Coordinates of C-alpha atoms in Angstrom, one line a residue:
M1 CA 0.1 -0.2 -0.1
S2 CA 0.9 3.2 -0.7
D3 CA 2.5 5.7 1.9
A4 CA 0.4 8.6 0.8
L5 CA -2.5 10.4 2.5
R6 CA -5.2 10.5 0.3
L7 CA -8.0 12.7 1.2
H8 CA -11.7 11.6 -0.5
F9 CA -13.3 15.1 -0.3
A10 CA -16.3 16.8 -1.5
P11 CA -15.9 21.0 -0.5
D12 CA -17.0 22.3 2.3
N13 CA -18.4 19.5 3.7
A14 CA -16.7 17.6 6.5
S15 CA -13.4 16.5 4.7
L16 CA -12.7 20.6 5.1
I17 CA -11.9 20.0 9.0
V18 CA -9.6 17.2 7.7
R19 CA -8.0 19.5 5.0
L20 CA -7.1 21.9 7.7
V21 CA -5.7 19.8 9.8
L22 CA -3.1 17.9 7.1
E23 CA -2.3 21.5 6.0
E24 CA -1.8 22.6 9.9
L25 CA 0.3 19.6 10.3
G26 CA 2.6 20.3 6.9
Q27 CA 1.6 16.3 6.2
P28 CA 1.9 16.1 2.4
Y29 CA -1.5 14.5 1.2
E30 CA -3.4 14.1 -2.4
T31 CA -7.0 14.7 -2.5
V32 CA -10.1 12.7 -4.6
L33 CA -13.0 14.4 -5.5
V34 CA -16.1 12.9 -4.2
D35 CA -19.1 14.1 -7.2
R36 CA -22.2 14.5 -4.5
A37 CA -23.9 16.0 -7.5
A38 CA -23.7 12.1 -9.0
R39 CA -23.6 10.6 -5.7
A40 CA -20.2 9.2 -6.1
Q41 CA -20.3 8.6 -2.5
D42 CA -23.2 6.0 -2.8
G43 CA -21.3 4.1 -5.6
A44 CA -19.5 1.0 -4.8
A45 CA -16.0 2.7 -5.1
Y46 CA -16.2 4.6 -2.5
R47 CA -18.5 2.3 -0.3
A48 CA -15.4 0.2 -0.6
I49 CA -13.0 2.6 1.1
N50 CA -16.0 4.1 3.5
P51 CA -18.8 1.8 4.0
A52 CA -21.2 4.0 5.5
G53 CA -21.2 6.4 2.6
L54 CA -20.5 9.8 4.5
I55 CA -17.7 12.0 4.0
P56 CA -14.5 12.2 4.5
A57 CA -12.6 9.2 4.1
L58 CA -8.8 9.0 4.8
E59 CA -6.7 6.6 2.7
T60 CA -3.6 5.4 4.8
P61 CA -0.8 2.9 5.0
Q62 CA -2.6 1.3 7.7
G63 CA -5.9 1.4 5.8
P64 CA -9.1 3.3 5.1
I65 CA -10.4 5.4 8.1
F66 CA -14.0 7.4 8.1
E67 CA -15.8 9.5 11.0
T68 CA -14.0 12.7 11.3
A69 CA -13.3 12.6 15.0
A70 CA -11.3 9.2 14.1
I71 CA -9.5 10.4 11.2
L72 CA -8.6 13.5 13.4
L73 CA -7.3 11.4 16.3
W74 CA -5.9 9.3 14.2
L75 CA -3.6 11.6 12.6
A76 CA -3.2 14.0 16.1
D77 CA -1.3 10.6 17.6
R78 CA 0.4 9.8 15.0
H79 CA 2.3 13.1 14.6
G80 CA 2.6 13.7 18.3
R81 CA 0.7 17.3 17.7
L82 CA -2.9 19.3 17.8
A83 CA -3.8 16.9 20.6
P84 CA -2.6 16.2 24.3
R85 CA -1.0 13.2 24.1
P86 CA -2.3 10.1 25.9
D87 CA -0.3 10.3 28.7
S88 CA -1.1 14.0 29.3
P89 CA -3.0 15.0 31.9
Q90 CA -5.4 17.0 29.7
R91 CA -6.1 14.1 27.8
G92 CA -9.0 13.0 29.6
R93 CA -11.3 16.4 29.1
F94 CA -10.2 17.2 25.5
L95 CA -11.1 13.9 24.2
S96 CA -14.8 14.5 26.4
W97 CA -14.5 17.9 24.2
L98 CA -13.6 16.4 21.2
F99 CA -16.2 13.8 20.9
F100 CA -18.8 16.1 22.5
T101 CA -18.4 18.1 19.8
S102 CA -18.4 14.9 17.2
N103 CA -21.4 13.1 18.7
T104 CA -23.5 16.0 19.9
L105 CA -23.2 19.4 18.5
H106 CA -22.1 17.7 15.1
A107 CA -25.0 15.5 15.2
Y108 CA -27.2 17.9 16.2
L109 CA -26.1 20.4 12.6
R110 CA -27.3 17.1 10.9
V111 CA -30.6 17.5 12.0
L112 CA -30.7 21.0 11.2
F113 CA -29.1 20.8 7.7
Y114 CA -31.1 17.8 6.4
P115 CA -34.9 18.2 8.0
D116 CA -36.4 16.8 5.4
R117 CA -34.0 13.1 6.9
Y118 CA -35.4 13.8 10.4
A119 CA -38.3 14.7 12.9
A120 CA -36.9 18.1 13.5
D121 CA -38.4 20.9 15.5
A122 CA -36.3 24.1 14.6
G123 CA -36.9 26.3 17.8
A124 CA -36.2 22.7 20.1
L125 CA -33.0 22.4 17.9
H126 CA -31.8 26.2 18.1
K127 CA -32.3 26.2 21.8
R128 CA -30.3 23.4 22.2
L129 CA -27.6 24.3 20.3
R130 CA -27.2 27.5 21.6
I131 CA -26.6 25.5 24.8
H132 CA -23.8 23.4 23.2
L133 CA -22.0 26.6 22.2
A134 CA -22.5 28.1 25.6
L135 CA -20.6 25.2 27.1
L136 CA -18.1 25.1 24.5
D137 CA -17.5 29.2 24.5
A138 CA -16.8 28.7 28.3
E139 CA -14.9 26.0 28.1
A140 CA -12.4 28.6 25.6
A141 CA -12.5 31.1 28.5
N142 CA -10.5 28.7 30.8
G143 CA -7.8 28.9 28.0
P144 CA -7.0 25.1 27.3
D145 CA -4.0 24.7 25.3
W146 CA -6.2 22.6 23.1
L147 CA -8.3 25.8 22.3
S148 CA -5.4 28.3 22.0
P149 CA -5.6 30.7 18.5
D150 CA -1.6 30.4 18.8
A151 CA -1.3 26.4 18.5
P152 CA -4.7 25.0 17.1
S153 CA -5.7 21.3 18.1
V154 CA -7.8 19.5 16.0
L155 CA -10.7 20.2 18.0
T156 CA -10.2 23.9 17.1
W157 CA -10.5 23.7 13.9
Y158 CA -13.9 21.1 14.1
L159 CA -15.4 23.5 15.8
A160 CA -14.3 26.5 13.2
C161 CA -16.0 24.7 10.3
L162 CA -18.7 23.8 12.3
L163 CA -19.8 27.4 13.2
R164 CA -19.0 28.3 9.7
W165 CA -21.6 25.8 8.9
M166 CA -24.1 26.9 11.4
A167 CA -24.0 30.5 9.7
L168 CA -24.5 29.2 5.7
Y169 CA -26.7 26.0 5.8
P170 CA -29.4 25.6 8.1
K171 CA -32.7 24.5 6.8
A172 CA -34.7 24.1 9.7
G173 CA -36.3 27.6 10.2
N174 CA -34.7 31.2 9.9
R175 CA -30.9 31.5 11.0
D176 CA -31.3 34.5 13.4
W177 CA -31.0 32.0 16.6
F178 CA -26.9 31.9 15.9
A179 CA -24.8 34.7 16.0
L180 CA -21.1 34.3 16.1
A181 CA -20.5 37.6 18.7
D182 CA -22.9 35.3 21.4
T183 CA -19.5 33.0 21.9
P184 CA -16.8 35.4 21.8
Q185 CA -14.2 33.1 22.9
L186 CA -14.6 31.3 20.3
Q187 CA -15.1 34.3 18.1
R188 CA -11.7 35.3 19.1
I189 CA -9.9 32.1 18.1
F190 CA -11.6 31.9 14.8
V191 CA -10.6 35.3 13.6
A192 CA -6.7 34.1 14.8
L193 CA -7.3 31.3 12.6
E194 CA -8.2 33.2 9.3
A195 CA -4.4 34.1 9.1
R196 CA -2.9 31.0 9.6
P197 CA -1.4 29.1 6.5
P198 CA -4.1 26.3 6.8
T199 CA -7.2 28.1 6.0
R200 CA -5.4 30.0 3.1
A201 CA -4.5 27.0 1.2
A202 CA -8.3 25.8 2.2
I203 CA -9.6 29.0 0.4
T204 CA -7.7 28.5 -2.2
A205 CA -8.6 25.0 -2.5
E206 CA -12.6 24.8 -2.1
G207 CA -13.1 28.8 -2.7
L208 CA -14.3 29.3 0.7
G209 CA -14.0 33.2 0.4
P210 CA -11.6 35.7 2.5
R211 CA -12.9 35.3 5.8
P212 CA -14.3 31.7 6.1
F213 CA -14.6 31.6 9.9
T214 CA -16.1 35.1 10.9
A215 CA -17.8 35.9 7.9
P216 CA -18.8 32.8 5.8
V217 CA -20.0 33.0 2.1
H218 CA -20.9 30.1 -0.1
P219 CA -18.3 28.7 -1.8
T220 CA -17.5 28.8 -5.3
P221 CA -15.1 25.7 -5.2
P222 CA -13.1 25.2 -8.5
E223 CA -14.0 21.7 -8.5
G224 CA -17.2 19.5 -7.5
S225 CA -20.3 20.9 -5.6
A226 CA -20.8 21.7 -1.3
T227 CA -24.1 20.4 -1.9

């Protein structure tokens, strides 16, 4: 098997989080477009890599990995960066917030973005998401190393993308319930992220616009479609 990492992506999908982390690591990688317009994620070739048919998937020397949090944790542990090490006193708390972000916050966003697939009460969703965001903003105010604008972790990049999508893609009800300014600690971090080289690389690769986290606009990708 090749030693190259191959990221199966679609523009402005969850693969964006993995792209940003790969760029932050300075890790060489190849990209393979998953054509959502043609439902390539449902085809046999992609299902052989990710049986769930979701984006992203990362092909590695040890085989393919899918699920965003699993990919992020594998990358951080493999490179010894962007997350507390397994023996760090901060490891348990970091893992708690990483999987809260993946299993709870991100899962609620799927309901918000695809209400036709779920029985969604928009008002209840908005209330719950605001509670979750307040918890994360309070954690950021505590100043943990893994929520730092100067040395972002995999979780920092994950949250930046999720809040970007909250501003752009909700279909269940209006968007007045969300404002980045309501989470000032996270907003401060995202302002700093926009100046980092990984963000500039992702802007070019996926057509994200000049301020993808603090003033997001719908992407104009050079290839593929975000939806």
